[in-house]
Every structure is written in C-alpha cells, then in structure tokens.
Amino acid sequence: MTIDEAVLLLKASQATGLTTLQEIILRSSWEGKTYTNIASEAHYGEERVRKVAAHLWQVLSDFCKEPINQSNFRQTL
C-alpha cells in the first residue's frame, strides 16, 4: 500500500475525513520525520502534533484491528 492509498482509505472510512494536520502527520511519518520536524515544517506546536498523532494512531489501530504507532505504521500498512 502506498501513502496515497492509505490517505484515501482513511478519508473514505472516517465520517469526518482527515484534517489537514492528520494528513501532514501521516505523510511526514511515512517519510520518517519526527514530531519535532513535522511541527516545525507545518507551523504547529509540537504538543499539538503529538496529541493529533496519538488520536490518529488510535483511529488507525481501530481500523486495522492491530496496534499502530508512528514507528510501525508504514510496515503495518
């Protein structure tokens, strides 16, 4: 699965779709960037990025029925 396919799948599966920040986190994490880098590049606070990411990984975990986090989501998908 590519990152584009993962993003489209999540957008379609969520009633509210993905926020811009969620998509940035997904794409940046796919590229191996840290939350610090993501926050800096996206002009968000690092704590905000971490909170949104934690929720995003939970959504992905629920969707895939297995634990997903920043370090394993690329391999899992």
Short mmCIF file of the N, C-alpha and C atoms (twelve columns), coordinates in Angstrom:
data_MODEL
# 
_entry.id   MODEL 
# 
loop_
_atom_site.group_PDB 
_atom_site.id 
_atom_site.type_symbol 
_atom_site.label_atom_id 
_atom_site.label_alt_id 
_atom_site.label_comp_id 
_atom_site.label_asym_id 
_atom_site.label_seq_id 
_atom_site.Cartn_x 
_atom_site.Cartn_y 
_atom_site.Cartn_z 
_atom_site.pdbx_PDB_model_num 
ATOM 1   N N  . MET A 1  0.849   -1.177 0.000  1 
ATOM 2   C CA . MET A 1  0.000   0.000  0.000  1 
ATOM 3   C C  . MET A 1  0.893   1.238  0.000  1 
ATOM 4   N N  . THR A 2  0.534   2.195  -0.807 1 
ATOM 5   C CA . THR A 2  1.267   3.460  -0.837 1 
ATOM 6   C C  . THR A 2  0.666   4.434  0.170  1 
ATOM 7   N N  . ILE A 3  1.357   5.508  0.435  1 
ATOM 8   C CA . ILE A 3  0.823   6.518  1.349  1 
ATOM 9   C C  . ILE A 3  -0.423  7.163  0.762  1 
ATOM 10  N N  . ASP A 4  -0.458  7.359  -0.551 1 
ATOM 11  C CA . ASP A 4  -1.645  7.943  -1.180 1 
ATOM 12  C C  . ASP A 4  -2.861  7.031  -1.001 1 
ATOM 13  N N  . GLU A 5  -2.659  5.732  -1.133 1 
ATOM 14  C CA . GLU A 5  -3.751  4.778  -0.936 1 
ATOM 15  C C  . GLU A 5  -4.211  4.782  0.520  1 
ATOM 16  N N  . ALA A 6  -3.271  4.852  1.436  1 
ATOM 17  C CA . ALA A 6  -3.609  4.891  2.860  1 
ATOM 18  C C  . ALA A 6  -4.420  6.142  3.193  1 
ATOM 19  N N  . VAL A 7  -4.007  7.279  2.665  1 
ATOM 20  C CA . VAL A 7  -4.729  8.533  2.909  1 
ATOM 21  C C  . VAL A 7  -6.145  8.454  2.341  1 
ATOM 22  N N  . LEU A 8  -6.285  7.978  1.128  1 
ATOM 23  C CA . LEU A 8  -7.616  7.855  0.512  1 
ATOM 24  C C  . LEU A 8  -8.502  6.893  1.298  1 
ATOM 25  N N  . LEU A 9  -7.941  5.787  1.740  1 
ATOM 26  C CA . LEU A 9  -8.691  4.817  2.522  1 
ATOM 27  C C  . LEU A 9  -9.192  5.424  3.823  1 
ATOM 28  N N  . LEU A 10 -8.320  6.133  4.507  1 
ATOM 29  C CA . LEU A 10 -8.724  6.763  5.769  1 
ATOM 30  C C  . LEU A 10 -9.739  7.869  5.552  1 
ATOM 31  N N  . LYS A 11 -9.550  8.657  4.510  1 
ATOM 32  C CA . LYS A 11 -10.527 9.719  4.219  1 
ATOM 33  C C  . LYS A 11 -11.905 9.123  3.969  1 
ATOM 34  N N  . ALA A 12 -11.952 8.018  3.244  1 
ATOM 35  C CA . ALA A 12 -13.228 7.383  2.915  1 
ATOM 36  C C  . ALA A 12 -13.854 6.683  4.116  1 
ATOM 37  N N  . SER A 13 -13.027 6.179  5.013  1 
ATOM 38  C CA . SER A 13 -13.546 5.379  6.120  1 
ATOM 39  C C  . SER A 13 -14.001 6.217  7.316  1 
ATOM 40  N N  . GLN A 14 -13.567 7.450  7.401  1 
ATOM 41  C CA . GLN A 14 -13.903 8.314  8.528  1 
ATOM 42  C C  . GLN A 14 -15.050 9.248  8.150  1 
ATOM 43  N N  . ALA A 15 -16.028 9.336  9.018  1 
ATOM 44  C CA . ALA A 15 -17.184 10.186 8.745  1 
ATOM 45  C C  . ALA A 15 -16.769 11.638 8.500  1 
ATOM 46  N N  . THR A 16 -15.741 12.080 9.208  1 
ATOM 47  C CA . THR A 16 -15.302 13.472 9.071  1 
ATOM 48  C C  . THR A 16 -14.082 13.605 8.173  1 
ATOM 49  N N  . GLY A 17 -13.619 12.491 7.611  1 
ATOM 50  C CA . GLY A 17 -12.429 12.539 6.774  1 
ATOM 51  C C  . GLY A 17 -11.190 12.765 7.626  1 
ATOM 52  N N  . LEU A 18 -10.157 13.283 7.027  1 
ATOM 53  C CA . LEU A 18 -8.921  13.606 7.739  1 
ATOM 54  C C  . LEU A 18 -8.740  15.113 7.760  1 
ATOM 55  N N  . THR A 19 -8.230  15.619 8.865  1 
ATOM 56  C CA . THR A 19 -7.896  17.038 8.908  1 
ATOM 57  C C  . THR A 19 -6.588  17.244 8.144  1 
ATOM 58  N N  . THR A 20 -6.305  18.472 7.835  1 
ATOM 59  C CA . THR A 20 -5.054  18.795 7.153  1 
ATOM 60  C C  . THR A 20 -3.866  18.342 7.986  1 
ATOM 61  N N  . LEU A 21 -3.916  18.590 9.290  1 
ATOM 62  C CA . LEU A 21 -2.805  18.197 10.155 1 
ATOM 63  C C  . LEU A 21 -2.666  16.678 10.222 1 
ATOM 64  N N  . GLN A 22 -3.761  15.946 10.272 1 
ATOM 65  C CA . GLN A 22 -3.679  14.486 10.277 1 
ATOM 66  C C  . GLN A 22 -2.997  13.972 9.009  1 
ATOM 67  N N  . GLU A 23 -3.357  14.548 7.889  1 
ATOM 68  C CA . GLU A 23 -2.742  14.122 6.637  1 
ATOM 69  C C  . GLU A 23 -1.251  14.475 6.608  1 
ATOM 70  N N  . ILE A 24 -0.899  15.641 7.116  1 
ATOM 71  C CA . ILE A 24 0.514   16.029 7.192  1 
ATOM 72  C C  . ILE A 24 1.277   15.041 8.060  1 
ATOM 73  N N  . ILE A 25 0.699   14.675 9.196  1 
ATOM 74  C CA . ILE A 25 1.351   13.729 10.106 1 
ATOM 75  C C  . ILE A 25 1.536   12.374 9.421  1 
ATOM 76  N N  . LEU A 26 0.503   11.899 8.748  1 
ATOM 77  C CA . LEU A 26 0.609   10.620 8.041  1 
ATOM 78  C C  . LEU A 26 1.715   10.638 7.002  1 
ATOM 79  N N  . ARG A 27 1.671   11.634 6.143  1 
ATOM 80  C CA . ARG A 27 2.651   11.708 5.048  1 
ATOM 81  C C  . ARG A 27 4.075   11.929 5.577  1 
ATOM 82  N N  . SER A 28 4.212   12.768 6.587  1 
ATOM 83  C CA . SER A 28 5.541   13.045 7.143  1 
ATOM 84  C C  . SER A 28 6.079   11.838 7.903  1 
ATOM 85  N N  . SER A 29 5.219   11.160 8.643  1 
ATOM 86  C CA . SER A 29 5.645   9.962  9.364  1 
ATOM 87  C C  . SER A 29 6.053   8.873  8.383  1 
ATOM 88  N N  . TRP A 30 5.342   8.781  7.277  1 
ATOM 89  C CA . TRP A 30 5.688   7.813  6.221  1 
ATOM 90  C C  . TRP A 30 7.123   8.057  5.736  1 
ATOM 91  N N  . GLU A 31 7.492   9.337  5.692  1 
ATOM 92  C CA . GLU A 31 8.841   9.718  5.246  1 
ATOM 93  C C  . GLU A 31 9.878   9.598  6.360  1 
ATOM 94  N N  . GLY A 32 9.443   9.221  7.562  1 
ATOM 95  C CA . GLY A 32 10.371  9.027  8.669  1 
ATOM 96  C C  . GLY A 32 10.686  10.265 9.469  1 
ATOM 97  N N  . LYS A 33 9.887   11.313 9.322  1 
ATOM 98  C CA . LYS A 33 10.142  12.550 10.063 1 
ATOM 99  C C  . LYS A 33 9.673   12.431 11.508 1 
ATOM 100 N N  . THR A 34 10.336  13.159 12.383 1 
ATOM 101 C CA . THR A 34 9.972   13.177 13.799 1 
ATOM 102 C C  . THR A 34 8.850   14.189 14.024 1 
ATOM 103 N N  . TYR A 35 8.212   14.082 15.192 1 
ATOM 104 C CA . TYR A 35 7.165   15.052 15.532 1 
ATOM 105 C C  . TYR A 35 7.733   16.461 15.599 1 
ATOM 106 N N  . THR A 36 8.961   16.593 16.055 1 
ATOM 107 C CA . THR A 36 9.602   17.907 16.118 1 
ATOM 108 C C  . THR A 36 9.732   18.495 14.718 1 
ATOM 109 N N  . ASN A 37 10.191  17.687 13.777 1 
ATOM 110 C CA . ASN A 37 10.317  18.156 12.390 1 
ATOM 111 C C  . ASN A 37 8.960   18.483 11.786 1 
ATOM 112 N N  . ILE A 38 7.984   17.617 12.031 1 
ATOM 113 C CA . ILE A 38 6.634   17.831 11.495 1 
ATOM 114 C C  . ILE A 38 6.076   19.153 12.017 1 
ATOM 115 N N  . ALA A 39 6.203   19.366 13.326 1 
ATOM 116 C CA . ALA A 39 5.676   20.589 13.938 1 
ATOM 117 C C  . ALA A 39 6.341   21.821 13.340 1 
ATOM 118 N N  . SER A 40 7.635   21.770 13.184 1 
ATOM 119 C CA . SER A 40 8.373   22.905 12.638 1 
ATOM 120 C C  . SER A 40 7.973   23.188 11.192 1 
ATOM 121 N N  . GLU A 41 7.924   22.150 10.374 1 
ATOM 122 C CA . GLU A 41 7.599   22.331 8.956  1 
ATOM 123 C C  . GLU A 41 6.146   22.744 8.733  1 
ATOM 124 N N  . ALA A 42 5.244   22.246 9.601  1 
ATOM 125 C CA . ALA A 42 3.818   22.538 9.423  1 
ATOM 126 C C  . ALA A 42 3.365   23.767 10.212 1 
ATOM 127 N N  . HIS A 43 4.280   24.356 10.982 1 
ATOM 128 C CA . HIS A 43 3.987   25.557 11.775 1 
ATOM 129 C C  . HIS A 43 2.905   25.302 12.834 1 
ATOM 130 N N  . TYR A 44 3.043   24.164 13.515 1 
ATOM 131 C CA . TYR A 44 2.187   23.819 14.647 1 
ATOM 132 C C  . TYR A 44 3.088   23.601 15.845 1 
ATOM 133 N N  . GLY A 45 2.510   23.701 17.044 1 
ATOM 134 C CA . GLY A 45 3.268   23.366 18.239 1 
ATOM 135 C C  . GLY A 45 3.499   21.861 18.295 1 
ATOM 136 N N  . GLU A 46 4.628   21.471 18.854 1 
ATOM 137 C CA . GLU A 46 4.950   20.050 18.920 1 
ATOM 138 C C  . GLU A 46 3.928   19.275 19.756 1 
ATOM 139 N N  . GLU A 47 3.453   19.864 20.839 1 
ATOM 140 C CA . GLU A 47 2.462   19.191 21.680 1 
ATOM 141 C C  . GLU A 47 1.166   18.949 20.905 1 
ATOM 142 N N  . ARG A 48 0.763   19.913 20.104 1 
ATOM 143 C CA . ARG A 48 -0.437  19.751 19.265 1 
ATOM 144 C C  . ARG A 48 -0.245  18.599 18.281 1 
ATOM 145 N N  . VAL A 49 0.900   18.545 17.645 1 
ATOM 146 C CA . VAL A 49 1.195   17.464 16.694 1 
ATOM 147 C C  . VAL A 49 1.141   16.120 17.412 1 
ATOM 148 N N  . ARG A 50 1.719   16.041 18.600 1 
ATOM 149 C CA . ARG A 50 1.722   14.782 19.353 1 
ATOM 150 C C  . ARG A 50 0.303   14.336 19.718 1 
ATOM 151 N N  . LYS A 51 -0.539  15.268 20.144 1 
ATOM 152 C CA . LYS A 51 -1.924  14.929 20.507 1 
ATOM 153 C C  . LYS A 51 -2.714  14.450 19.297 1 
ATOM 154 N N  . VAL A 52 -2.596  15.170 18.189 1 
ATOM 155 C CA . VAL A 52 -3.313  14.778 16.970 1 
ATOM 156 C C  . VAL A 52 -2.796  13.431 16.477 1 
ATOM 157 N N  . ALA A 53 -1.490  13.231 16.553 1 
ATOM 158 C CA . ALA A 53 -0.894  11.968 16.119 1 
ATOM 159 C C  . ALA A 53 -1.386  10.805 16.984 1 
ATOM 160 N N  . ALA A 54 -1.450  10.993 18.283 1 
ATOM 161 C CA . ALA A 54 -1.910  9.929  19.178 1 
ATOM 162 C C  . ALA A 54 -3.329  9.509  18.806 1 
ATOM 163 N N  . HIS A 55 -4.181  10.486 18.542 1 
ATOM 164 C CA . HIS A 55 -5.555  10.178 18.125 1 
ATOM 165 C C  . HIS A 55 -5.557  9.465  16.766 1 
ATOM 166 N N  . LEU A 56 -4.731  9.936  15.864 1 
ATOM 167 C CA . LEU A 56 -4.643  9.339  14.535 1 
ATOM 168 C C  . LEU A 56 -4.199  7.883  14.611 1 
ATOM 169 N N  . TRP A 57 -3.196  7.587  15.429 1 
ATOM 170 C CA . TRP A 57 -2.734  6.198  15.554 1 
ATOM 171 C C  . TRP A 57 -3.818  5.327  16.169 1 
ATOM 172 N N  . GLN A 58 -4.620  5.886  17.063 1 
ATOM 173 C CA . GLN A 58 -5.715  5.111  17.644 1 
ATOM 174 C C  . GLN A 58 -6.775  4.805  16.584 1 
ATOM 175 N N  . VAL A 59 -7.093  5.790  15.762 1 
ATOM 176 C CA . VAL A 59 -8.057  5.579  14.676 1 
ATOM 177 C C  . VAL A 59 -7.547  4.480  13.738 1 
ATOM 178 N N  . LEU A 60 -6.281  4.564  13.377 1 
ATOM 179 C CA . LEU A 60 -5.690  3.546  12.506 1 
ATOM 180 C C  . LEU A 60 -5.683  2.169  13.165 1 
ATOM 181 N N  . SER A 61 -5.377  2.126  14.451 1 
ATOM 182 C CA . SER A 61 -5.375  0.855  15.181 1 
ATOM 183 C C  . SER A 61 -6.760  0.231  15.185 1 
ATOM 184 N N  . ASP A 62 -7.771  1.046  15.436 1 
ATOM 185 C CA . ASP A 62 -9.149  0.556  15.429 1 
ATOM 186 C C  . ASP A 62 -9.541  0.063  14.038 1 
ATOM 187 N N  . PHE A 63 -9.143  0.799  13.031 1 
ATOM 188 C CA . PHE A 63 -9.485  0.453  11.653 1 
ATOM 189 C C  . PHE A 63 -8.822  -0.855 11.227 1 
ATOM 190 N N  . CYS A 64 -7.548  -1.005 11.567 1 
ATOM 191 C CA . CYS A 64 -6.777  -2.185 11.134 1 
ATOM 192 C C  . CYS A 64 -6.862  -3.340 12.115 1 
ATOM 193 N N  . LYS A 65 -7.466  -3.109 13.267 1 
ATOM 194 C CA . LYS A 65 -7.618  -4.133 14.295 1 
ATOM 195 C C  . LYS A 65 -6.268  -4.655 14.821 1 
ATOM 196 N N  . GLU A 66 -5.276  -3.783 14.865 1 
ATOM 197 C CA . GLU A 66 -3.990  -4.095 15.471 1 
ATOM 198 C C  . GLU A 66 -3.307  -2.799 15.875 1 
ATOM 199 N N  . PRO A 67 -2.424  -2.868 16.869 1 
ATOM 200 C CA . PRO A 67 -1.774  -1.649 17.359 1 
ATOM 201 C C  . PRO A 67 -0.901  -0.993 16.285 1 
ATOM 202 N N  . ILE A 68 -1.125  0.294  16.085 1 
ATOM 203 C CA . ILE A 68 -0.349  1.056  15.114 1 
ATOM 204 C C  . ILE A 68 0.164   2.313  15.802 1 
ATOM 205 N N  . ASN A 69 1.424   2.633  15.519 1 
ATOM 206 C CA . ASN A 69 2.018   3.862  16.037 1 
ATOM 207 C C  . ASN A 69 2.952   4.420  14.966 1 
ATOM 208 N N  . GLN A 70 3.612   5.515  15.292 1 
ATOM 209 C CA . GLN A 70 4.452   6.176  14.297 1 
ATOM 210 C C  . GLN A 70 5.566   5.268  13.782 1 
ATOM 211 N N  . SER A 71 6.108   4.454  14.648 1 
ATOM 212 C CA . SER A 71 7.261   3.647  14.232 1 
ATOM 213 C C  . SER A 71 6.889   2.390  13.457 1 
ATOM 214 N N  . ASN A 72 5.633   1.927  13.551 1 
ATOM 215 C CA . ASN A 72 5.295   0.693  12.840 1 
ATOM 216 C C  . ASN A 72 4.230   0.841  11.766 1 
ATOM 217 N N  . PHE A 73 3.680   2.026  11.579 1 
ATOM 218 C CA . PHE A 73 2.522   2.121  10.702 1 
ATOM 219 C C  . PHE A 73 2.860   1.879  9.239  1 
ATOM 220 N N  . ARG A 74 4.032   2.271  8.814  1 
ATOM 221 C CA . ARG A 74 4.402   2.031  7.405  1 
ATOM 222 C C  . ARG A 74 4.519   0.534  7.122  1 
ATOM 223 N N  . GLN A 75 5.148   -0.206 8.020  1 
ATOM 224 C CA . GLN A 75 5.283   -1.645 7.836  1 
ATOM 225 C C  . GLN A 75 3.927   -2.346 7.925  1 
ATOM 226 N N  . THR A 76 3.084   -1.870 8.840  1 
ATOM 227 C CA . THR A 76 1.778   -2.493 9.055  1 
ATOM 228 C C  . THR A 76 0.870   -2.286 7.853  1 
ATOM 229 N N  . LEU A 77 0.902   -1.087 7.280  1 
ATOM 230 C CA . LEU A 77 0.050   -0.832 6.126  1 
ATOM 231 C C  . LEU A 77 0.665   -1.420 4.865  1 
# 
